[in-house]
XYZ file of C-alpha atoms in Angstrom:
592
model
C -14.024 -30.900 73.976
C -14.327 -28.303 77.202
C -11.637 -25.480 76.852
C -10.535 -22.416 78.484
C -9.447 -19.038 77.031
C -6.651 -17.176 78.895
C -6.402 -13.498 77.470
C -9.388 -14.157 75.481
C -10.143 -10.788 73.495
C -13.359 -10.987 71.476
C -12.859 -14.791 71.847
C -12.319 -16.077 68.079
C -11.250 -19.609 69.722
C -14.952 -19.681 70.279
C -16.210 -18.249 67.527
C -13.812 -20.767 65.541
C -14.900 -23.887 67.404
C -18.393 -23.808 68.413
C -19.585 -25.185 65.033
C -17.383 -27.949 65.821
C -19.742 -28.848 69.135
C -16.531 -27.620 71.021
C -17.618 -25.836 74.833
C -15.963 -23.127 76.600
C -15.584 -23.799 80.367
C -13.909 -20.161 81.455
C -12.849 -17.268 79.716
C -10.332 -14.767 81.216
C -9.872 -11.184 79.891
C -8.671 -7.921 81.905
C -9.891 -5.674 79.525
C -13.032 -3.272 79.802
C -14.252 -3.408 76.178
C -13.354 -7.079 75.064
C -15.078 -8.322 78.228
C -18.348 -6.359 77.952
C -18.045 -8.050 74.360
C -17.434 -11.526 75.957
C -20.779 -10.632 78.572
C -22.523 -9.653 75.599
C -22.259 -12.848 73.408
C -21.661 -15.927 75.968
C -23.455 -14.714 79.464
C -23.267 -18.203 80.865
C -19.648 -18.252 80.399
C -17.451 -17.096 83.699
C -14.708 -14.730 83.047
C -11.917 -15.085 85.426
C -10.463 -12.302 84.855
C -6.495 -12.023 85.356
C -4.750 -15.247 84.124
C -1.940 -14.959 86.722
C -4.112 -16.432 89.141
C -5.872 -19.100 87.434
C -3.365 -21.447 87.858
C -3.777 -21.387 91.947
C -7.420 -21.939 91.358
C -7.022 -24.688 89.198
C -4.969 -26.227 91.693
C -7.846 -26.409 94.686
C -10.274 -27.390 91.907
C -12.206 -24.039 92.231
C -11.697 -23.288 88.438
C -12.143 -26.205 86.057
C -8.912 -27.863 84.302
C -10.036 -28.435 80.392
C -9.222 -30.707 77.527
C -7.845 -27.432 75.970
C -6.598 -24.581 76.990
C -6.200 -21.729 74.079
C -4.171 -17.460 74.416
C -2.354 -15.401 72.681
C -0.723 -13.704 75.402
C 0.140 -9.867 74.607
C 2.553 -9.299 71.283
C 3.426 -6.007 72.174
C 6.784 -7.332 74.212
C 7.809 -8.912 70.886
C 5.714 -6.850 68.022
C 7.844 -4.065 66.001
C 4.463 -1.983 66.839
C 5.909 -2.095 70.584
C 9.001 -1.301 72.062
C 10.074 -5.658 72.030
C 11.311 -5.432 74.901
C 10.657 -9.011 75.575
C 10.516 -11.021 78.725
C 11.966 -7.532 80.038
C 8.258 -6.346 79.495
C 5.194 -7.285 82.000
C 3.655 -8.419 78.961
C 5.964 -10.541 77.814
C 6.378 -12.493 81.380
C 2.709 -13.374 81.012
C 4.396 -16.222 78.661
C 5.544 -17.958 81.474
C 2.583 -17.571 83.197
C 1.040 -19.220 80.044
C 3.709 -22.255 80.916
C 2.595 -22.481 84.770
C -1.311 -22.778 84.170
C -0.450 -25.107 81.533
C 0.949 -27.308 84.488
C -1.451 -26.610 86.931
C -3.975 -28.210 84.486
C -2.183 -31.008 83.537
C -1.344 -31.736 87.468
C -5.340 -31.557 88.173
C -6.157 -33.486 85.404
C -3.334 -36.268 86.187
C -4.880 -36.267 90.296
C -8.164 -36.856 88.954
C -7.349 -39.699 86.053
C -8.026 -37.712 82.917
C -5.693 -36.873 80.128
C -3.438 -34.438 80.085
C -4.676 -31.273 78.327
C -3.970 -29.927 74.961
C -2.305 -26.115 74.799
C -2.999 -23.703 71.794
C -0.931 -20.738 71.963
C -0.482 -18.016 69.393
C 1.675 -14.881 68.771
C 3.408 -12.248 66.651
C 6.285 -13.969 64.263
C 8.625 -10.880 66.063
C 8.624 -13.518 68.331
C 10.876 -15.893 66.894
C 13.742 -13.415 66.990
C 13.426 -11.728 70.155
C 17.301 -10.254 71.183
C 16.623 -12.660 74.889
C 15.405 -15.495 72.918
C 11.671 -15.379 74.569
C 10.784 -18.474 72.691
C 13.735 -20.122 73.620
C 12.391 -20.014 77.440
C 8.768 -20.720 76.143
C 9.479 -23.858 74.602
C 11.851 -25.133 77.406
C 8.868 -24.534 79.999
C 6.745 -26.501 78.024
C 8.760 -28.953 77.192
C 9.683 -29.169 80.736
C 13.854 -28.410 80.298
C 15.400 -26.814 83.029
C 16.902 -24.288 80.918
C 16.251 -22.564 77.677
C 16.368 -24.115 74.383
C 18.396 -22.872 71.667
C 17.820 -22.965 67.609
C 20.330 -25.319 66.071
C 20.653 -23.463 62.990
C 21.607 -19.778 65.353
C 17.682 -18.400 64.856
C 14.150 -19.811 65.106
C 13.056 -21.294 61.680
C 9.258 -21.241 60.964
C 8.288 -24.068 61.888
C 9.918 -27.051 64.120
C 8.973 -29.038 66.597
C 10.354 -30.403 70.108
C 9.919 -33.522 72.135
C 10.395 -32.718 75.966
C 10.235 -35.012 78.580
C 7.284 -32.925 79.909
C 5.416 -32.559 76.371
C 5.576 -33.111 72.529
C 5.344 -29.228 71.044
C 5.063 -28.114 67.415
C 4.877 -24.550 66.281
C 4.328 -22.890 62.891
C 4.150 -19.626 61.031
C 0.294 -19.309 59.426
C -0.630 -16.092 56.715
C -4.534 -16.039 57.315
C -4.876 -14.312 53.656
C -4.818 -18.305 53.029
C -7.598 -19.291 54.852
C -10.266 -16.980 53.238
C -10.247 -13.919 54.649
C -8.510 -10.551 52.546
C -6.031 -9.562 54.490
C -2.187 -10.577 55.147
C -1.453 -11.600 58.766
C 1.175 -13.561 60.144
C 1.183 -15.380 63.335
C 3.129 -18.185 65.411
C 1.033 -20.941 66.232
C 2.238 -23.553 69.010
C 0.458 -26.624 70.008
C 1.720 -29.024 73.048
C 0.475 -31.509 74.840
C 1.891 -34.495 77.012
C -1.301 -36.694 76.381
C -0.758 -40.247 75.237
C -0.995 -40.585 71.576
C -1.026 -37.076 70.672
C 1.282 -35.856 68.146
C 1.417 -31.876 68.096
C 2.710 -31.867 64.488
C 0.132 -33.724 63.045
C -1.886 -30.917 64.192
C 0.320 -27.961 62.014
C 2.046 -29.887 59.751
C 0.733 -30.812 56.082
C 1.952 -32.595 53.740
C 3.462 -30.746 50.787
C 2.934 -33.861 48.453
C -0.329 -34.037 46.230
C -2.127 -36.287 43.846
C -0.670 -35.464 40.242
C -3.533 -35.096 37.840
C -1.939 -35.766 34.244
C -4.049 -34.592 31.649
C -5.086 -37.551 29.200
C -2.604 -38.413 26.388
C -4.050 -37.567 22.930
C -3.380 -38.698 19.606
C -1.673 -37.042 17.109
C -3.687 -35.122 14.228
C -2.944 -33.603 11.207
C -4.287 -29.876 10.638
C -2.364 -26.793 8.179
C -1.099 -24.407 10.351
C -1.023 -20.471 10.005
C 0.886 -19.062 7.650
C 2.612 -16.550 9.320
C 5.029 -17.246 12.289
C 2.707 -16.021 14.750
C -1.020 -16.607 14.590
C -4.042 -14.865 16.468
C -4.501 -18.166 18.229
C -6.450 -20.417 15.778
C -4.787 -23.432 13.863
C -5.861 -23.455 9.272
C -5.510 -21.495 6.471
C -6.542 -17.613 6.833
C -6.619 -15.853 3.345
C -6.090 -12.527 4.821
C -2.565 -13.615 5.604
C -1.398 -14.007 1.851
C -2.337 -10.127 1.779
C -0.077 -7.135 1.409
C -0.376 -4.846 4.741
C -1.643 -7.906 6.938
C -0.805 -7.284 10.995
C 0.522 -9.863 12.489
C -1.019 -9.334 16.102
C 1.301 -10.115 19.163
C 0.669 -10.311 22.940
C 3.715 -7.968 24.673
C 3.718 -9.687 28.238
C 7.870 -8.337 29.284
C 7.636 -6.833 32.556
C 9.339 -3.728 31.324
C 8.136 -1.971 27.745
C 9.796 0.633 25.799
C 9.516 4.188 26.390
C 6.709 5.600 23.913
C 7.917 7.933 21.324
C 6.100 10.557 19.143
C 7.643 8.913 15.839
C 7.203 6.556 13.973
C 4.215 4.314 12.959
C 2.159 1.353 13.022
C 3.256 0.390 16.532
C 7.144 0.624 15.936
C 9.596 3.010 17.013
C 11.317 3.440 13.271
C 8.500 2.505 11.058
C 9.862 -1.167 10.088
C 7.237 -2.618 12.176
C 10.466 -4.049 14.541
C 10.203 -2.438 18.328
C 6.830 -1.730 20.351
C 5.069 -4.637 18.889
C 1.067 -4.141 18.239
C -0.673 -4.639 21.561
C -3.762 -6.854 21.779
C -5.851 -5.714 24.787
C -9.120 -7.521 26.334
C -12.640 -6.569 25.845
C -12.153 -3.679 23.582
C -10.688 -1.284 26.074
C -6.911 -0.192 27.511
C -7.580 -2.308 30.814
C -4.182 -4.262 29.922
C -2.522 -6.950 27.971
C -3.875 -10.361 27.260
C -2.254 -13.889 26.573
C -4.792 -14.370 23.307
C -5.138 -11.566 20.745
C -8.505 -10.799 20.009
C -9.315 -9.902 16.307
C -8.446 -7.051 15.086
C -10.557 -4.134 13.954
C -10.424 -0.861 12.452
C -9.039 1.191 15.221
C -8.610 -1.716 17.928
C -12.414 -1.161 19.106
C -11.450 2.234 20.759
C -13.645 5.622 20.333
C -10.952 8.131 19.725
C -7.274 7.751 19.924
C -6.686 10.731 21.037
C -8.869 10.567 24.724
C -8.832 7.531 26.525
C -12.772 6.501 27.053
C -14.138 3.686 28.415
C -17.518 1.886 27.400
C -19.382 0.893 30.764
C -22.670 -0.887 30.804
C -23.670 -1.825 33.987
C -26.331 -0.511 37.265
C -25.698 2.318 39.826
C -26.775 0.493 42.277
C -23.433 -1.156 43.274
C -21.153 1.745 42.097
C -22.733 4.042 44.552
C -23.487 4.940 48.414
C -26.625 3.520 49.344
C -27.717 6.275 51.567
C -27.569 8.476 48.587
C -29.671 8.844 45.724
C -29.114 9.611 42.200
C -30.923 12.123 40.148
C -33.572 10.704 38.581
C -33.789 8.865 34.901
C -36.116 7.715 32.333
C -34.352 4.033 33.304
C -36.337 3.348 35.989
C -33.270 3.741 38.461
C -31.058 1.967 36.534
C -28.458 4.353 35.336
C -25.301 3.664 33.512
C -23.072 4.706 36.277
C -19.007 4.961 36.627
C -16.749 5.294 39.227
C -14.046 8.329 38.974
C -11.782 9.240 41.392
C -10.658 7.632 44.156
C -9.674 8.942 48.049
C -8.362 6.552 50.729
C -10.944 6.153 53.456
C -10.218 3.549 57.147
C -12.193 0.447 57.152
C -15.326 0.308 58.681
C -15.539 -1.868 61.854
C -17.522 -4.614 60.189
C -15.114 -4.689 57.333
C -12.336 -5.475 60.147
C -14.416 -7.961 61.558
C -14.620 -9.100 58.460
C -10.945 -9.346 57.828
C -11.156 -11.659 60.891
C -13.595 -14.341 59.971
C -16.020 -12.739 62.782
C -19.597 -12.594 61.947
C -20.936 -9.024 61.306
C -21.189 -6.711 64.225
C -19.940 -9.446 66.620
C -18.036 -6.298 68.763
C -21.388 -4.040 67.986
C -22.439 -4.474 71.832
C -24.377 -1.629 74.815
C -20.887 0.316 76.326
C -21.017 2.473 78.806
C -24.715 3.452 79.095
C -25.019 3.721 75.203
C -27.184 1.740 72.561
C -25.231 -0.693 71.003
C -26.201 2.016 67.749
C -24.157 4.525 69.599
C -20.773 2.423 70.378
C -17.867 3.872 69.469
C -15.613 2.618 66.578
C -12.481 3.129 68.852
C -12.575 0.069 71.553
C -14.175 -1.940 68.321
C -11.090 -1.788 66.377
C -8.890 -2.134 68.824
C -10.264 -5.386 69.993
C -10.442 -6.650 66.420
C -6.901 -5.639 65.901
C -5.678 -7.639 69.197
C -7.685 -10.861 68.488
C -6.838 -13.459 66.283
C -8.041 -14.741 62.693
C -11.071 -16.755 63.084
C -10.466 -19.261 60.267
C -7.124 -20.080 60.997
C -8.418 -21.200 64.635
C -11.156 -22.983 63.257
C -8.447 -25.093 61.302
C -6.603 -25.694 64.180
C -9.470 -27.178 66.016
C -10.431 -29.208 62.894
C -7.033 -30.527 62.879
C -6.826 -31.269 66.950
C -10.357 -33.279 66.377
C -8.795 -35.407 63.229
C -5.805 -35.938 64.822
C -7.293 -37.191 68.262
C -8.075 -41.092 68.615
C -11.439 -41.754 68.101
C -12.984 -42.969 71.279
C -16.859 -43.719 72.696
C -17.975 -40.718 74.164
C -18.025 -41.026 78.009
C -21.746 -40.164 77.907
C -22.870 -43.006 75.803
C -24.686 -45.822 76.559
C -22.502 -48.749 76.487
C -23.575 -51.622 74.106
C -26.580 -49.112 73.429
C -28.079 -49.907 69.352
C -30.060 -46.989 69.643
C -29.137 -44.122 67.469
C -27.727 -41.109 69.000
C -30.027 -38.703 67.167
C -32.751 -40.737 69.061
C -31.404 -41.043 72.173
C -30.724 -37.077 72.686
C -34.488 -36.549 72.204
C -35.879 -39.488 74.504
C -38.453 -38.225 76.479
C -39.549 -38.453 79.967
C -42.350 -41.008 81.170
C -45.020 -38.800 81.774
C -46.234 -40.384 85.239
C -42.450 -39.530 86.394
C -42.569 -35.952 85.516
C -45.960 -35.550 87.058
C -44.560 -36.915 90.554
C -41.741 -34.628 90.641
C -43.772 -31.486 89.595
C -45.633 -32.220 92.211
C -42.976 -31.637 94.164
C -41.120 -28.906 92.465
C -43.576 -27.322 90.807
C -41.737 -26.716 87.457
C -42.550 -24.249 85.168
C -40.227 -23.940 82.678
C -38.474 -27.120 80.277
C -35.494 -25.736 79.251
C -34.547 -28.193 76.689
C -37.118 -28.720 74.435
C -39.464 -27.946 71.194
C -43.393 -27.649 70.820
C -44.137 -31.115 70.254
C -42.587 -32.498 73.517
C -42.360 -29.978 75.860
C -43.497 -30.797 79.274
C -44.073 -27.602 80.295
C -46.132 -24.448 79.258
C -42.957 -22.401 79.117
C -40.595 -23.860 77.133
C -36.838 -22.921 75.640
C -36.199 -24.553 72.220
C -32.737 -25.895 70.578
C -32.863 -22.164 68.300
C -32.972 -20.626 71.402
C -30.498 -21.843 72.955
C -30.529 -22.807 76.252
C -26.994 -22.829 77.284
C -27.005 -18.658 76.016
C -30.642 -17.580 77.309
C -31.151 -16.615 80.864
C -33.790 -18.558 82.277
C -35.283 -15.739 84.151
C -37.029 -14.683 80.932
C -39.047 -17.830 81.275
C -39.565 -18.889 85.051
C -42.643 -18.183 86.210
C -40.905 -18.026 90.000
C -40.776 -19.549 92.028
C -40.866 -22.614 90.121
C -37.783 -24.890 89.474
C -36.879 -25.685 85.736
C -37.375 -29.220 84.333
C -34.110 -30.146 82.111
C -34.059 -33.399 80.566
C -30.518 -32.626 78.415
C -29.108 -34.609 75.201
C -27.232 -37.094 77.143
C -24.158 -37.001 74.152
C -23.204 -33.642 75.761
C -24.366 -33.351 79.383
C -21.593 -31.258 80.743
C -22.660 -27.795 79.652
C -26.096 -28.146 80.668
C -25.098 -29.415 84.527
C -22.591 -26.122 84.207
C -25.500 -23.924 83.191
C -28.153 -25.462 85.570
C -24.971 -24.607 88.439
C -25.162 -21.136 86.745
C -28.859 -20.325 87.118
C -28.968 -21.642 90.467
C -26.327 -18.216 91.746
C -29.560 -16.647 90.036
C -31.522 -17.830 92.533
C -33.512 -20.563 89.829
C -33.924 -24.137 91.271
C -33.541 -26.901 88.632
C -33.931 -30.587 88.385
C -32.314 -32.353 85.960
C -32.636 -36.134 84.785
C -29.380 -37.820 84.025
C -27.749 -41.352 83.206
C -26.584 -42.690 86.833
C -23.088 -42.599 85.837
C -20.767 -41.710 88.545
C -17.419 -42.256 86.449
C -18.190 -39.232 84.175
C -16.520 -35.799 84.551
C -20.051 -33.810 84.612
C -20.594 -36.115 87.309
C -17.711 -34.885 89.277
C -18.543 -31.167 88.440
C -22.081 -31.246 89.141
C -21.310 -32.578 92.682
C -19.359 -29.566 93.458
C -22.577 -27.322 93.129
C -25.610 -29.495 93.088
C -27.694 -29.423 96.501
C -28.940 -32.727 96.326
C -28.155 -36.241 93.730
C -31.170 -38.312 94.153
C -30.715 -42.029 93.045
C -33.602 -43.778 90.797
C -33.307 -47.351 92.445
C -35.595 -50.628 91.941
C -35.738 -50.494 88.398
C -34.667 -48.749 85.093
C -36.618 -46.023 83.114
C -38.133 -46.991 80.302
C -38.554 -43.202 78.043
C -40.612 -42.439 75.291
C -38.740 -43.193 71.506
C -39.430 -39.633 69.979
C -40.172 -41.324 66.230
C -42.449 -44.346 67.503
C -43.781 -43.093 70.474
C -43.518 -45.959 72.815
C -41.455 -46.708 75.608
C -37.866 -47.789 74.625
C -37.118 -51.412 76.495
C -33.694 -52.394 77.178
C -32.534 -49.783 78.615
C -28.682 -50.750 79.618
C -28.614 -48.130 82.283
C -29.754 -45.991 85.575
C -30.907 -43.219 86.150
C -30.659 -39.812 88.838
C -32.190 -36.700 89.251
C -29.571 -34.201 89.887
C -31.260 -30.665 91.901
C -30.247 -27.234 92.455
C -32.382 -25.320 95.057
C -32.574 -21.949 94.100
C -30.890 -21.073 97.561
C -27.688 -21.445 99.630
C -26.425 -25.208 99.844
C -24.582 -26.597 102.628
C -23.134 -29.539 101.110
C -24.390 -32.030 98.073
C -27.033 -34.208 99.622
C -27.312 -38.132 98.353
C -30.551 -40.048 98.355
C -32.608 -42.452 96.810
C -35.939 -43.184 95.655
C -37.946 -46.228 94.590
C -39.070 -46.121 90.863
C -41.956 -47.735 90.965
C -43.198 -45.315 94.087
C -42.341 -42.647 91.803
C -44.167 -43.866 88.770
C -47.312 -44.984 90.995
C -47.509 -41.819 92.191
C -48.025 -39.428 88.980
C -50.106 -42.152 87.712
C -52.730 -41.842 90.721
C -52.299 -37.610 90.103
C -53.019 -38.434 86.474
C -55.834 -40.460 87.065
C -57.379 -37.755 89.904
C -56.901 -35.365 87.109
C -58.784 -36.770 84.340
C -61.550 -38.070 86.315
C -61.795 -34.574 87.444
């Protein structure tokens, strides 16, 4: 799945769906801090800044139209932290300008035969009841009304759904404190779409019914029960209850107690042992009631009645602030310690990011001239604060995946037997490679490991290709060689475009598949497509070795020059002229 990010923060769409093999096509944020954090973690992604004009772009095909498209546009028009002023507020309007992107991308997509896009939006729940009925006029521009919508029960419930003629939408109120991360935040999550197939509320909704799980049924037994009316939870004869003066121990769990009173004795308020029952507490200590009574003992396992004290056993090490030490023991550093006191302190900007779902440091980044060391906790928390909870998103896009049909991918081999795991690490026949470096001179394989790298420079799959800048490896001026898991071809053809506005040439080996969207993109920056013709490849299986026969398909070299283009250039070249040719350089070589 390609998406784009309108108003994209500290992007925790992408945080959320990258492990899902999601890819973002364009982010766009306005803001100094959360897009220096955006340069900082995905370089290779464009950020297109102000959303208000994406939607013209889209339209002349200059920015990309996505399967997705994900924003929270600004809360503050409907947040009681801001004034609500609504659609009233610039702020707020940007929700309509949410609604005409949203058709803008569904248009492009329509002109050039693809599906119409999915849209993720999310927002405060002040929302729902804003006095000019915001959502009202959100959900009719979606759903393509020509007015705006109204609750049928006077106010916006939530969750509900609505089925335009324009698109199916569903929306939903989500707590992330229920997705795994310790805090309580509320938030509005819509998703619409107008594809084919696509239910929005299979996306948010859940079903509230579950699989009972009975415990087993049990015969009955026979067994002499306690004596007295309430026992210290065991079942048979105790001889200490036929005894004069015997406590009967009970668990106190009202929500209200008495009032304690100097008088009286043995836990009662008038000495007939009626009142303040006898409180069982756990573990020996006053920490608070339990269900089960533990047994009794001479003064209830406490020190003194008189002071409250506390038995701790346990290391400093956790109790205490790393940066200081202790004094030193005969324990070898491993002090009894306990915590007194207490003072409120803020959260630390990790622990926020924390809150989120985001990994550690994620908004830690170089700002204005300073070490990332030296960045100021102000722009960090207010970036946290405006983005979204990471886990929440990451269930959304779990649930968009499940609910979507499941379909070939458009970059697999038709009829092809051949495993995918296989077939993204099929390597290139050596004579071909040697022909075109001839040629190009490459110097760096961007996709690949030690054991079948082509080149001395190489960028492996921890590396990342799609994050690293080339530069770091090009030994100018060289072209890279980029032979890219043909599963997911798209991000590598928008990378290769990427490098090439760095002035780095590539030349990339791809299925000749014309139907494909990376196709159509690659086109649009590419200097030259150069047709294999005469004959199919046969590459090099990565487990056995040996040329792979069969192959169903075609095959092109797509190139970026590392200068201006003119226009996309399309050519052909014979296959076996190619192979002949790096064998003869092969054979000069070795005979050298």
């Amino acid at each position: 799945m390609i998406y784009g990010s309108i108003c994209s923060g500290i992007e925790a769409a992408t945080v959320a769906w990258e492990p899902l093999g999601w890819k973002a096509a364009w982010f766009s944020e306005i803001e100094a801090f959360p897009s220096a954090v955006l340069a900082e973690r995905w370089p290779e992604v464009v950020n297109l800044g102000d959303m208000t004009k994406i939607a013209a772009a889209v339209r002349t095909g200059e920015v990309q139209a996505p399967d997705v498209m994900v924003g929270g546009t600004p809360c503050q028009a409907f947040s009681i932290a801001g004034l609500r002023n609504g659609l009233a507020d610039a702020r707020g309007q940007l929700t309509l300008s949410y609604v005409e992107l949203a058709n803008a991308i569904d248009d492009k997509r329509i002109e050039r035969g693809e599906e119409e896009a999915i849209f993720v939006w999310e927002n405060v729940p002040g929302v729902l009841t804003s006095h000019d009925n915001a959502f009202g006029f959100f959900l009719a521009g979606l759903a393509g009304e020509s007015s705006e919508l109204h609750p049928s029960g006077g106010k916006w419930t939530h969750s509900g759904c609505v089925y335009g003629p324009q698109r199916a939408i569903a929306w939903i109120v989500k707590d992330a404190q229920y997705f795994g991360v310790a805090q309580r935040r509320k938030r509005v999550f819509v998703v619409a779409s107008a594809r084919k197939g696509f239910d929005p509320g299979q996306v948010l909704f859940e079903s509230e019914g579950v699989r009972r799980d009975t415990p087993p049924s049990r015969e009955p037994q026979t067994a002499v029960a306690g004596l007295t009316a309430r026992g210290v939870g065991t079942c048979g004869a105790d001889d200490n209850q036929a005894q004069a003066g015997h406590i009967i121990a009970e668990c106190a769990n009202g929500n209200i107690s008495h009032t304690l009173k100097a008088e009286g004795f043995d836990g009662s308020e008038d000495g007939s042992g009626r009142g303040i029952p006898v409180i069982a507490f756990g573990g020996g200590n006053t920490g608070g009631n339990i269900d089960v009574a533990a047994c009794l003992t001479a003064k209830g396992q406490r020190i003194d009645f008189e002071v409250e004290t506390f038995a701790v056993h346990g290391t400093q090490d956790p109790d205490t602030n790393h940066e200081l030490a202790h004094a030193l023991g005969r324990n070898h550093g491993q002090e009894n310690a306990i915590s007194s006191g207490m003072m409120v302190r803020r959260l630390t900007p990790v622990e926020c990011e924390r809150l989120q779902g985001f990994p550690d440091n994620h908004t830690l980044i170089s700002w204005r001239g300073k070490e990332a060391a030296e960045c100021p906790d102000g722009p960090r928390y207010r970036a946290i604060g405006n983005s979204m909870a990471v886990p929440v998103m990451r269930w959304i896009g779990e649930r968009i995946t499940a609910t979507l049909p499941a379909k070939k991918s458009a970059s697999d081999y038709g009829g092809s037997k051949t495993p995918v795991e296989q077939r993204n690490l099929w390597q290139t026949p050596i004579p071909l490679f040697v022909a075109l470096d001839a040629e190009f001179c490459l110097t760096l394989d961007a996709a690949a490991s030690a054991d079948n790298s082509l080149c001395n420079r190489y960028i492996t799959e921890e590396q990342n290709t799609l994050r690293t800048s080339w530069a770091d490896f090009l030994v100018a001026p060289g072209y890279a060689w980029l032979n890219p898991p043909y599963s997911d071809i798209t991000p590598f053809v928008q990378k290769a475009a990427a490098e090439s506005k760095n002035q780095i040439g590539t030349v990339m080996l791809v299925p000749a598949d014309t139907s494909v969207g990376w196709f159509r993109e690659a086109i649009e920056t590419a200097s030259e497509v150069r047709f294999i013709v005469g004959g199919r490849l046969a590459f090099i299986n990565p487990v056995s070795g040996k040329p792979v026969s069969g192959n169903n398909k075609g095959s092109m070299l797509i190139i970026w020059h590392p200068y201006p283009r003119t226009h996309c250039q399309f050519t052909t070249v014979e296959r076996d002229a190619l192979m002949s040719f790096g064998a003869r350089l092969i054979a000069k070589r070795e005979a050298a």
